[in-house]
Amino acid sequence: MTGAPFAVMRLSGADATDFRELRLDGLRRHPEAFGASYEEEVRQTLDDSRRRLENGIVFGARRNNLPPLDGIAGLFIPEGIKTRHKGVLWGMYVRPEARDLGLGSALLARVIEHAGGVVEELTLAVEASNDQALSLYRRAGFEEYGLEERALKVADRYYGEILMRLMLVS
Ligand SMILES: CC(C)(COP(=O)(O)OP(=O)(O)OC[C@H]1O[C@@H](n2cnc3c(N)ncnc32)[C@H](O)[C@@H]1OP(=O)(O)O)[C@@H](O)C(=O)NCCC(=O)NCCS
């Protein structure tokens, strides 16, 4: 750890360019870590990213509070009457040169804090061999409740996902 300061903030439409760059970087470098694919998202426009930030809940982190963005994490809240009590963490990504500084933990803490006000539990899916992410989620209190084998297929190879949840109300 370098002790470098960083800031976590809710992203708005004005962050669309930075968000798109970092999101695509993550999808390209780690195809097995995300349900979404680089090939599909690269076709989306900047306006799509802007709408995603304006209509959704996405947080970003910056080292020294200066551009560019170094980390992102999203919170999806279903609209359905029967499922809107469960939020889903998506798109957790920290660019390689900004890792191990605590940005991932800080982004996760911010998502959990926000989720605590609007949903009863938070769920996520993490690729089964992603030890760094698993350790991050376990440290924050997430517990495993299942394993989906062959959850993702990337270039003819299958990846299992561990399903985790954090109860926000007792
Ligand atoms: C998983 C990921 C988001 C973690 O981001 P990060 O910013 O490196 O996370 P943190 O810095 O908070 O924690 C990472 C490690 O640094 C350590 N660390 C965190 N804060 C620290 C601090 N203040 N001092 C010392 N060490 C610290 C943690 O203990 C952790 O170590 P461990 O996992 O070996 O136990 C990042 O590796 C990543 O983007 N990976 C690729 C995409 C991905 O897998 N996303 C998850 C999809 S489910």
JSON list of C-alpha atoms and ligand atoms in Angstrom, two decimals:
[
{"chain": "A", "resi": 1, "resn": "MET", "atom": "CA", "xyz": [0.00, 0.00, 0.00]},
{"chain": "A", "resi": 2, "resn": "THR", "atom": "CA", "xyz": [1.34, 3.44, -0.90]},
{"chain": "A", "resi": 3, "resn": "GLY", "atom": "CA", "xyz": [-0.97, 5.47, 1.28]},
{"chain": "A", "resi": 4, "resn": "ALA", "atom": "CA", "xyz": [-2.11, 7.43, -1.78]},
{"chain": "A", "resi": 5, "resn": "PRO", "atom": "CA", "xyz": [-5.40, 9.21, -1.18]},
{"chain": "A", "resi": 6, "resn": "PHE", "atom": "CA", "xyz": [-8.42, 8.46, -3.31]},
{"chain": "A", "resi": 7, "resn": "ALA", "atom": "CA", "xyz": [-12.01, 9.57, -3.58]},
{"chain": "A", "resi": 8, "resn": "VAL", "atom": "CA", "xyz": [-15.20, 7.64, -4.24]},
{"chain": "A", "resi": 9, "resn": "MET", "atom": "CA", "xyz": [-18.14, 9.41, -5.84]},
{"chain": "A", "resi": 10, "resn": "ARG", "atom": "CA", "xyz": [-21.48, 8.70, -7.53]},
{"chain": "A", "resi": 11, "resn": "LEU", "atom": "CA", "xyz": [-21.08, 9.04, -11.27]},
{"chain": "A", "resi": 12, "resn": "SER", "atom": "CA", "xyz": [-23.34, 11.23, -13.41]},
{"chain": "A", "resi": 13, "resn": "GLY", "atom": "CA", "xyz": [-23.89, 11.61, -17.14]},
{"chain": "A", "resi": 14, "resn": "ALA", "atom": "CA", "xyz": [-20.91, 13.99, -17.21]},
{"chain": "A", "resi": 15, "resn": "ASP", "atom": "CA", "xyz": [-18.61, 11.03, -16.41]},
{"chain": "A", "resi": 16, "resn": "ALA", "atom": "CA", "xyz": [-19.77, 9.02, -19.44]},
{"chain": "A", "resi": 17, "resn": "THR", "atom": "CA", "xyz": [-16.48, 9.24, -21.39]},
{"chain": "A", "resi": 18, "resn": "ASP", "atom": "CA", "xyz": [-14.33, 8.16, -18.42]},
{"chain": "A", "resi": 19, "resn": "PHE", "atom": "CA", "xyz": [-16.80, 5.45, -17.43]},
{"chain": "A", "resi": 20, "resn": "ARG", "atom": "CA", "xyz": [-16.95, 4.01, -20.94]},
{"chain": "A", "resi": 21, "resn": "GLU", "atom": "CA", "xyz": [-13.14, 3.90, -21.23]},
{"chain": "A", "resi": 22, "resn": "LEU", "atom": "CA", "xyz": [-12.69, 2.10, -17.90]},
{"chain": "A", "resi": 23, "resn": "ARG", "atom": "CA", "xyz": [-15.61, -0.26, -18.39]},
{"chain": "A", "resi": 24, "resn": "LEU", "atom": "CA", "xyz": [-14.33, -1.34, -21.81]},
{"chain": "A", "resi": 25, "resn": "ASP", "atom": "CA", "xyz": [-10.81, -1.72, -20.40]},
{"chain": "A", "resi": 26, "resn": "GLY", "atom": "CA", "xyz": [-12.14, -4.13, -17.77]},
{"chain": "A", "resi": 27, "resn": "LEU", "atom": "CA", "xyz": [-14.25, -6.13, -20.23]},
{"chain": "A", "resi": 28, "resn": "ARG", "atom": "CA", "xyz": [-11.29, -6.44, -22.62]},
{"chain": "A", "resi": 29, "resn": "ARG", "atom": "CA", "xyz": [-8.72, -7.46, -19.99]},
{"chain": "A", "resi": 30, "resn": "HIS", "atom": "CA", "xyz": [-10.93, -9.81, -17.95]},
{"chain": "A", "resi": 31, "resn": "PRO", "atom": "CA", "xyz": [-13.59, -11.40, -20.19]},
{"chain": "A", "resi": 32, "resn": "GLU", "atom": "CA", "xyz": [-14.21, -14.19, -17.66]},
{"chain": "A", "resi": 33, "resn": "ALA", "atom": "CA", "xyz": [-14.85, -11.76, -14.78]},
{"chain": "A", "resi": 34, "resn": "PHE", "atom": "CA", "xyz": [-18.00, -10.12, -16.20]},
{"chain": "A", "resi": 35, "resn": "GLY", "atom": "CA", "xyz": [-21.31, -11.31, -17.58]},
{"chain": "A", "resi": 36, "resn": "ALA", "atom": "CA", "xyz": [-21.17, -8.57, -20.22]},
{"chain": "A", "resi": 37, "resn": "SER", "atom": "CA", "xyz": [-18.80, -8.81, -23.18]},
{"chain": "A", "resi": 38, "resn": "TYR", "atom": "CA", "xyz": [-16.42, -6.29, -24.72]},
{"chain": "A", "resi": 39, "resn": "GLU", "atom": "CA", "xyz": [-17.69, -7.16, -28.19]},
{"chain": "A", "resi": 40, "resn": "GLU", "atom": "CA", "xyz": [-21.23, -6.14, -27.30]},
{"chain": "A", "resi": 41, "resn": "GLU", "atom": "CA", "xyz": [-20.50, -3.08, -25.19]},
{"chain": "A", "resi": 42, "resn": "VAL", "atom": "CA", "xyz": [-17.98, -1.56, -27.59]},
{"chain": "A", "resi": 43, "resn": "ARG", "atom": "CA", "xyz": [-20.89, -1.16, -30.01]},
{"chain": "A", "resi": 44, "resn": "GLN", "atom": "CA", "xyz": [-22.78, 0.98, -27.51]},
{"chain": "A", "resi": 45, "resn": "THR", "atom": "CA", "xyz": [-22.49, 4.74, -27.91]},
{"chain": "A", "resi": 46, "resn": "LEU", "atom": "CA", "xyz": [-21.38, 7.44, -25.51]},
{"chain": "A", "resi": 47, "resn": "ASP", "atom": "CA", "xyz": [-25.05, 8.40, -25.19]},
{"chain": "A", "resi": 48, "resn": "ASP", "atom": "CA", "xyz": [-25.79, 4.85, -24.05]},
{"chain": "A", "resi": 49, "resn": "SER", "atom": "CA", "xyz": [-23.16, 5.23, -21.32]},
{"chain": "A", "resi": 50, "resn": "ARG", "atom": "CA", "xyz": [-24.58, 8.63, -20.35]},
{"chain": "A", "resi": 51, "resn": "ARG", "atom": "CA", "xyz": [-28.08, 7.18, -20.03]},
{"chain": "A", "resi": 52, "resn": "ARG", "atom": "CA", "xyz": [-26.74, 4.24, -18.04]},
{"chain": "A", "resi": 53, "resn": "LEU", "atom": "CA", "xyz": [-25.17, 6.61, -15.52]},
{"chain": "A", "resi": 54, "resn": "GLU", "atom": "CA", "xyz": [-28.16, 8.93, -15.37]},
{"chain": "A", "resi": 55, "resn": "ASN", "atom": "CA", "xyz": [-30.73, 6.15, -14.98]},
{"chain": "A", "resi": 56, "resn": "GLY", "atom": "CA", "xyz": [-28.66, 3.80, -12.84]},
{"chain": "A", "resi": 57, "resn": "ILE", "atom": "CA", "xyz": [-26.49, 3.80, -9.73]},
{"chain": "A", "resi": 58, "resn": "VAL", "atom": "CA", "xyz": [-22.78, 3.69, -10.49]},
{"chain": "A", "resi": 59, "resn": "PHE", "atom": "CA", "xyz": [-19.90, 4.75, -8.28]},
{"chain": "A", "resi": 60, "resn": "GLY", "atom": "CA", "xyz": [-16.38, 5.65, -9.34]},
{"chain": "A", "resi": 61, "resn": "ALA", "atom": "CA", "xyz": [-13.03, 6.02, -7.60]},
{"chain": "A", "resi": 62, "resn": "ARG", "atom": "CA", "xyz": [-10.08, 8.21, -8.51]},
{"chain": "A", "resi": 63, "resn": "ARG", "atom": "CA", "xyz": [-6.57, 8.24, -7.04]},
{"chain": "A", "resi": 64, "resn": "ASN", "atom": "CA", "xyz": [-5.81, 11.72, -5.76]},
{"chain": "A", "resi": 65, "resn": "ASN", "atom": "CA", "xyz": [-9.32, 12.69, -6.84]},
{"chain": "A", "resi": 66, "resn": "LEU", "atom": "CA", "xyz": [-7.96, 13.48, -10.31]},
{"chain": "A", "resi": 67, "resn": "PRO", "atom": "CA", "xyz": [-9.02, 12.13, -13.71]},
{"chain": "A", "resi": 68, "resn": "PRO", "atom": "CA", "xyz": [-9.08, 9.51, -15.10]},
{"chain": "A", "resi": 69, "resn": "LEU", "atom": "CA", "xyz": [-11.35, 7.14, -13.23]},
{"chain": "A", "resi": 70, "resn": "ASP", "atom": "CA", "xyz": [-9.48, 4.24, -11.63]},
{"chain": "A", "resi": 71, "resn": "GLY", "atom": "CA", "xyz": [-12.36, 2.11, -10.38]},
{"chain": "A", "resi": 72, "resn": "ILE", "atom": "CA", "xyz": [-16.08, 1.56, -10.90]},
{"chain": "A", "resi": 73, "resn": "ALA", "atom": "CA", "xyz": [-18.89, -0.46, -9.32]},
{"chain": "A", "resi": 74, "resn": "GLY", "atom": "CA", "xyz": [-22.62, -0.52, -10.05]},
{"chain": "A", "resi": 75, "resn": "LEU", "atom": "CA", "xyz": [-25.77, -1.32, -8.09]},
{"chain": "A", "resi": 76, "resn": "PHE", "atom": "CA", "xyz": [-28.79, -2.67, -9.99]},
{"chain": "A", "resi": 77, "resn": "ILE", "atom": "CA", "xyz": [-32.18, -2.57, -8.31]},
{"chain": "A", "resi": 78, "resn": "PRO", "atom": "CA", "xyz": [-34.92, -4.56, -10.06]},
{"chain": "A", "resi": 79, "resn": "GLU", "atom": "CA", "xyz": [-38.25, -2.83, -10.58]},
{"chain": "A", "resi": 80, "resn": "GLY", "atom": "CA", "xyz": [-40.40, -5.94, -10.18]},
{"chain": "A", "resi": 81, "resn": "ILE", "atom": "CA", "xyz": [-42.61, -6.00, -7.11]},
{"chain": "A", "resi": 82, "resn": "LYS", "atom": "CA", "xyz": [-41.36, -9.46, -6.10]},
{"chain": "A", "resi": 83, "resn": "THR", "atom": "CA", "xyz": [-37.65, -8.85, -6.66]},
{"chain": "A", "resi": 84, "resn": "ARG", "atom": "CA", "xyz": [-37.04, -5.21, -5.83]},
{"chain": "A", "resi": 85, "resn": "HIS", "atom": "CA", "xyz": [-35.91, -6.08, -2.30]},
{"chain": "A", "resi": 86, "resn": "LYS", "atom": "CA", "xyz": [-32.68, -7.54, -3.72]},
{"chain": "A", "resi": 87, "resn": "GLY", "atom": "CA", "xyz": [-29.96, -5.35, -5.18]},
{"chain": "A", "resi": 88, "resn": "VAL", "atom": "CA", "xyz": [-27.25, -6.72, -7.46]},
{"chain": "A", "resi": 89, "resn": "LEU", "atom": "CA", "xyz": [-23.65, -5.57, -7.41]},
{"chain": "A", "resi": 90, "resn": "TRP", "atom": "CA", "xyz": [-22.27, -5.43, -10.96]},
{"chain": "A", "resi": 91, "resn": "GLY", "atom": "CA", "xyz": [-19.21, -4.27, -12.84]},
{"chain": "A", "resi": 92, "resn": "MET", "atom": "CA", "xyz": [-16.68, -4.05, -10.00]},
{"chain": "A", "resi": 93, "resn": "TYR", "atom": "CA", "xyz": [-13.42, -3.07, -11.67]},
{"chain": "A", "resi": 94, "resn": "VAL", "atom": "CA", "xyz": [-10.18, -1.35, -10.66]},
{"chain": "A", "resi": 95, "resn": "ARG", "atom": "CA", "xyz": [-7.57, -0.68, -13.32]},
{"chain": "A", "resi": 96, "resn": "PRO", "atom": "CA", "xyz": [-4.40, -2.78, -12.76]},
{"chain": "A", "resi": 97, "resn": "GLU", "atom": "CA", "xyz": [-2.10, 0.10, -11.83]},
{"chain": "A", "resi": 98, "resn": "ALA", "atom": "CA", "xyz": [-4.51, 1.26, -9.10]},
{"chain": "A", "resi": 99, "resn": "ARG", "atom": "CA", "xyz": [-5.02, -2.10, -7.38]},
{"chain": "A", "resi": 100, "resn": "ASP", "atom": "CA", "xyz": [-4.11, -3.04, -3.81]},
{"chain": "A", "resi": 101, "resn": "LEU", "atom": "CA", "xyz": [-4.64, 0.52, -2.61]},
{"chain": "A", "resi": 102, "resn": "GLY", "atom": "CA", "xyz": [-8.08, -0.11, -1.16]},
{"chain": "A", "resi": 103, "resn": "LEU", "atom": "CA", "xyz": [-10.14, 1.34, -4.05]},
{"chain": "A", "resi": 104, "resn": "GLY", "atom": "CA", "xyz": [-12.05, -1.91, -4.51]},
{"chain": "A", "resi": 105, "resn": "SER", "atom": "CA", "xyz": [-12.89, -2.10, -0.80]},
{"chain": "A", "resi": 106, "resn": "ALA", "atom": "CA", "xyz": [-13.92, 1.56, -0.75]},
{"chain": "A", "resi": 107, "resn": "LEU", "atom": "CA", "xyz": [-16.16, 1.18, -3.82]},
{"chain": "A", "resi": 108, "resn": "LEU", "atom": "CA", "xyz": [-17.75, -1.91, -2.30]},
{"chain": "A", "resi": 109, "resn": "ALA", "atom": "CA", "xyz": [-18.33, -0.11, 1.00]},
{"chain": "A", "resi": 110, "resn": "ARG", "atom": "CA", "xyz": [-20.05, 2.74, -0.89]},
{"chain": "A", "resi": 111, "resn": "VAL", "atom": "CA", "xyz": [-22.31, 0.34, -2.79]},
{"chain": "A", "resi": 112, "resn": "ILE", "atom": "CA", "xyz": [-23.22, -1.45, 0.46]},
{"chain": "A", "resi": 113, "resn": "GLU", "atom": "CA", "xyz": [-23.95, 1.87, 2.18]},
{"chain": "A", "resi": 114, "resn": "HIS", "atom": "CA", "xyz": [-26.26, 2.96, -0.65]},
{"chain": "A", "resi": 115, "resn": "ALA", "atom": "CA", "xyz": [-27.92, -0.45, -0.90]},
{"chain": "A", "resi": 116, "resn": "GLY", "atom": "CA", "xyz": [-28.62, -0.43, 2.85]},
{"chain": "A", "resi": 117, "resn": "GLY", "atom": "CA", "xyz": [-31.07, 2.42, 2.32]},
{"chain": "A", "resi": 118, "resn": "VAL", "atom": "CA", "xyz": [-33.00, 0.89, -0.56]},
{"chain": "A", "resi": 119, "resn": "VAL", "atom": "CA", "xyz": [-32.86, -2.94, -0.53]},
{"chain": "A", "resi": 120, "resn": "GLU", "atom": "CA", "xyz": [-32.85, -5.77, 1.99]},
{"chain": "A", "resi": 121, "resn": "GLU", "atom": "CA", "xyz": [-29.99, -7.77, 0.53]},
{"chain": "A", "resi": 122, "resn": "LEU", "atom": "CA", "xyz": [-27.21, -7.48, -1.96]},
{"chain": "A", "resi": 123, "resn": "THR", "atom": "CA", "xyz": [-26.23, -10.30, -4.30]},
{"chain": "A", "resi": 124, "resn": "LEU", "atom": "CA", "xyz": [-23.39, -10.85, -6.73]},
{"chain": "A", "resi": 125, "resn": "ALA", "atom": "CA", "xyz": [-21.79, -13.50, -8.91]},
{"chain": "A", "resi": 126, "resn": "VAL", "atom": "CA", "xyz": [-18.02, -13.94, -9.03]},
{"chain": "A", "resi": 127, "resn": "GLU", "atom": "CA", "xyz": [-15.98, -16.25, -11.24]},
{"chain": "A", "resi": 128, "resn": "ALA", "atom": "CA", "xyz": [-15.02, -19.21, -9.08]},
{"chain": "A", "resi": 129, "resn": "SER", "atom": "CA", "xyz": [-11.21, -18.85, -9.36]},
{"chain": "A", "resi": 130, "resn": "ASN", "atom": "CA", "xyz": [-11.14, -15.05, -8.85]},
{"chain": "A", "resi": 131, "resn": "ASP", "atom": "CA", "xyz": [-9.45, -15.17, -5.44]},
{"chain": "A", "resi": 132, "resn": "GLN", "atom": "CA", "xyz": [-8.84, -11.43, -5.13]},
{"chain": "A", "resi": 133, "resn": "ALA", "atom": "CA", "xyz": [-12.49, -10.57, -5.71]},
{"chain": "A", "resi": 134, "resn": "LEU", "atom": "CA", "xyz": [-13.68, -13.45, -3.50]},
{"chain": "A", "resi": 135, "resn": "SER", "atom": "CA", "xyz": [-11.48, -12.22, -0.68]},
{"chain": "A", "resi": 136, "resn": "LEU", "atom": "CA", "xyz": [-12.74, -8.65, -1.14]},
{"chain": "A", "resi": 137, "resn": "TYR", "atom": "CA", "xyz": [-16.37, -9.78, -0.91]},
{"chain": "A", "resi": 138, "resn": "ARG", "atom": "CA", "xyz": [-15.80, -12.13, 2.02]},
{"chain": "A", "resi": 139, "resn": "ARG", "atom": "CA", "xyz": [-14.04, -9.39, 3.96]},
{"chain": "A", "resi": 140, "resn": "ALA", "atom": "CA", "xyz": [-17.10, -7.18, 3.44]},
{"chain": "A", "resi": 141, "resn": "GLY", "atom": "CA", "xyz": [-19.34, -9.91, 4.90]},
{"chain": "A", "resi": 142, "resn": "PHE", "atom": "CA", "xyz": [-20.72, -11.57, 1.75]},
{"chain": "A", "resi": 143, "resn": "GLU", "atom": "CA", "xyz": [-21.50, -15.27, 2.14]},
{"chain": "A", "resi": 144, "resn": "GLU", "atom": "CA", "xyz": [-21.61, -17.93, -0.55]},
{"chain": "A", "resi": 145, "resn": "TYR", "atom": "CA", "xyz": [-25.01, -19.45, -1.23]},
{"chain": "A", "resi": 146, "resn": "GLY", "atom": "CA", "xyz": [-24.43, -21.34, -4.45]},
{"chain": "A", "resi": 147, "resn": "LEU", "atom": "CA", "xyz": [-22.29, -22.26, -7.39]},
{"chain": "A", "resi": 148, "resn": "GLU", "atom": "CA", "xyz": [-23.46, -22.01, -10.96]},
{"chain": "A", "resi": 149, "resn": "GLU", "atom": "CA", "xyz": [-21.30, -24.29, -13.03]},
{"chain": "A", "resi": 150, "resn": "ARG", "atom": "CA", "xyz": [-20.73, -23.27, -16.63]},
{"chain": "A", "resi": 151, "resn": "ALA", "atom": "CA", "xyz": [-22.26, -19.86, -15.89]},
{"chain": "A", "resi": 152, "resn": "LEU", "atom": "CA", "xyz": [-20.22, -18.17, -18.62]},
{"chain": "A", "resi": 153, "resn": "LYS", "atom": "CA", "xyz": [-18.78, -19.41, -21.89]},
{"chain": "A", "resi": 154, "resn": "VAL", "atom": "CA", "xyz": [-15.84, -17.41, -23.18]},
{"chain": "A", "resi": 155, "resn": "ALA", "atom": "CA", "xyz": [-14.13, -18.54, -26.37]},
{"chain": "A", "resi": 156, "resn": "ASP", "atom": "CA", "xyz": [-15.31, -22.14, -25.95]},
{"chain": "A", "resi": 157, "resn": "ARG", "atom": "CA", "xyz": [-14.21, -22.34, -22.34]},
{"chain": "A", "resi": 158, "resn": "TYR", "atom": "CA", "xyz": [-16.71, -22.55, -19.48]},
{"chain": "A", "resi": 159, "resn": "TYR", "atom": "CA", "xyz": [-16.43, -20.65, -16.20]},
{"chain": "A", "resi": 160, "resn": "GLY", "atom": "CA", "xyz": [-18.33, -21.33, -13.00]},
{"chain": "A", "resi": 161, "resn": "GLU", "atom": "CA", "xyz": [-19.62, -18.51, -10.83]},
{"chain": "A", "resi": 162, "resn": "ILE", "atom": "CA", "xyz": [-19.95, -18.43, -7.06]},
{"chain": "A", "resi": 163, "resn": "LEU", "atom": "CA", "xyz": [-23.15, -16.72, -5.94]},
{"chain": "A", "resi": 164, "resn": "MET", "atom": "CA", "xyz": [-22.81, -14.53, -2.87]},
{"chain": "A", "resi": 165, "resn": "ARG", "atom": "CA", "xyz": [-25.12, -12.40, -0.79]},
{"chain": "A", "resi": 166, "resn": "LEU", "atom": "CA", "xyz": [-25.01, -9.93, 2.02]},
{"chain": "A", "resi": 167, "resn": "MET", "atom": "CA", "xyz": [-28.08, -9.52, 4.21]},
{"chain": "A", "resi": 168, "resn": "LEU", "atom": "CA", "xyz": [-28.68, -5.86, 4.98]},
{"chain": "A", "resi": 169, "resn": "VAL", "atom": "CA", "xyz": [-31.60, -6.37, 7.36]},
{"chain": "A", "resi": 170, "resn": "SER", "atom": "CA", "xyz": [-31.86, -9.02, 10.06]},
{"chain": "B", "resi": 1, "resn": "LIG", "atom": "C1", "xyz": [-11.13, -7.43, -7.54]},
{"chain": "B", "resi": 1, "resn": "LIG", "atom": "C2", "xyz": [-10.64, -6.00, -7.66]},
{"chain": "B", "resi": 1, "resn": "LIG", "atom": "C3", "xyz": [-11.85, -5.10, -7.96]},
{"chain": "B", "resi": 1, "resn": "LIG", "atom": "C4", "xyz": [-10.00, -5.57, -6.34]},
{"chain": "B", "resi": 1, "resn": "LIG", "atom": "O1", "xyz": [-9.68, -4.19, -6.43]},
{"chain": "B", "resi": 1, "resn": "LIG", "atom": "P1", "xyz": [-8.57, -3.52, -5.49]},
{"chain": "B", "resi": 1, "resn": "LIG", "atom": "O2", "xyz": [-8.71, -2.06, -5.62]},
{"chain": "B", "resi": 1, "resn": "LIG", "atom": "O3", "xyz": [-7.25, -4.10, -5.79]},
{"chain": "B", "resi": 1, "resn": "LIG", "atom": "O4", "xyz": [-9.07, -3.99, -4.06]},
{"chain": "B", "resi": 1, "resn": "LIG", "atom": "P2", "xyz": [-8.46, -3.58, -2.66]},
{"chain": "B", "resi": 1, "resn": "LIG", "atom": "O5", "xyz": [-7.21, -2.78, -2.85]},
{"chain": "B", "resi": 1, "resn": "LIG", "atom": "O6", "xyz": [-9.53, -3.00, -1.85]},
{"chain": "B", "resi": 1, "resn": "LIG", "atom": "O7", "xyz": [-8.08, -4.98, -2.05]},
{"chain": "B", "resi": 1, "resn": "LIG", "atom": "C5", "xyz": [-7.17, -5.81, -2.75]},
{"chain": "B", "resi": 1, "resn": "LIG", "atom": "C6", "xyz": [-6.07, -6.30, -1.84]},
{"chain": "B", "resi": 1, "resn": "LIG", "atom": "O8", "xyz": [-5.35, -5.22, -1.33]},
{"chain": "B", "resi": 1, "resn": "LIG", "atom": "C7", "xyz": [-5.32, -5.30, 0.09]},
{"chain": "B", "resi": 1, "resn": "LIG", "atom": "N1", "xyz": [-5.56, -3.97, 0.63]},
{"chain": "B", "resi": 1, "resn": "LIG", "atom": "C8", "xyz": [-6.67, -3.25, 0.49]},
{"chain": "B", "resi": 1, "resn": "LIG", "atom": "N2", "xyz": [-6.55, -2.10, 1.16]},
{"chain": "B", "resi": 1, "resn": "LIG", "atom": "C9", "xyz": [-5.35, -2.12, 1.71]},
{"chain": "B", "resi": 1, "resn": "LIG", "atom": "C10", "xyz": [-4.67, -1.22, 2.52]},
{"chain": "B", "resi": 1, "resn": "LIG", "atom": "N3", "xyz": [-5.22, -0.07, 2.91]},
{"chain": "B", "resi": 1, "resn": "LIG", "atom": "N4", "xyz": [-3.43, -1.56, 2.91]},
{"chain": "B", "resi": 1, "resn": "LIG", "atom": "C11", "xyz": [-2.88, -2.74, 2.54]},
{"chain": "B", "resi": 1, "resn": "LIG", "atom": "N5", "xyz": [-3.50, -3.62, 1.77]},
{"chain": "B", "resi": 1, "resn": "LIG", "atom": "C12", "xyz": [-4.70, -3.31, 1.37]},
{"chain": "B", "resi": 1, "resn": "LIG", "atom": "C13", "xyz": [-6.44, -6.17, 0.48]},
{"chain": "B", "resi": 1, "resn": "LIG", "atom": "O9", "xyz": [-6.15, -6.86, 1.69]},
{"chain": "B", "resi": 1, "resn": "LIG", "atom": "C14", "xyz": [-6.54, -7.08, -0.67]},
{"chain": "B", "resi": 1, "resn": "LIG", "atom": "O10", "xyz": [-5.65, -8.16, -0.51]},
{"chain": "B", "resi": 1, "resn": "LIG", "atom": "P3", "xyz": [-6.17, -9.67, -0.61]},
{"chain": "B", "resi": 1, "resn": "LIG", "atom": "O11", "xyz": [-7.31, -9.70, -1.60]},
{"chain": "B", "resi": 1, "resn": "LIG", "atom": "O12", "xyz": [-4.99, -10.38, -1.12]},
{"chain": "B", "resi": 1, "resn": "LIG", "atom": "O13", "xyz": [-6.58, -10.06, 0.75]},
{"chain": "B", "resi": 1, "resn": "LIG", "atom": "C15", "xyz": [-9.57, -5.86, -8.77]},
{"chain": "B", "resi": 1, "resn": "LIG", "atom": "O14", "xyz": [-8.57, -6.81, -8.54]},
{"chain": "B", "resi": 1, "resn": "LIG", "atom": "C16", "xyz": [-10.11, -6.03, -10.17]},
{"chain": "B", "resi": 1, "resn": "LIG", "atom": "O15", "xyz": [-10.62, -5.08, -10.76]},
{"chain": "B", "resi": 1, "resn": "LIG", "atom": "N6", "xyz": [-9.98, -7.25, -10.76]},
{"chain": "B", "resi": 1, "resn": "LIG", "atom": "C17", "xyz": [-10.38, -7.51, -12.13]},
{"chain": "B", "resi": 1, "resn": "LIG", "atom": "C18", "xyz": [-11.88, -7.42, -12.34]},
{"chain": "B", "resi": 1, "resn": "LIG", "atom": "C19", "xyz": [-12.63, -8.29, -11.39]},
{"chain": "B", "resi": 1, "resn": "LIG", "atom": "O16", "xyz": [-12.25, -9.43, -11.13]},
{"chain": "B", "resi": 1, "resn": "LIG", "atom": "N7", "xyz": [-13.75, -7.76, -10.88]},
{"chain": "B", "resi": 1, "resn": "LIG", "atom": "C20", "xyz": [-14.62, -8.48, -9.98]},
{"chain": "B", "resi": 1, "resn": "LIG", "atom": "C21", "xyz": [-15.78, -9.03, -10.75]},
{"chain": "B", "resi": 1, "resn": "LIG", "atom": "S1", "xyz": [-16.88, -10.00, -9.70]}
]
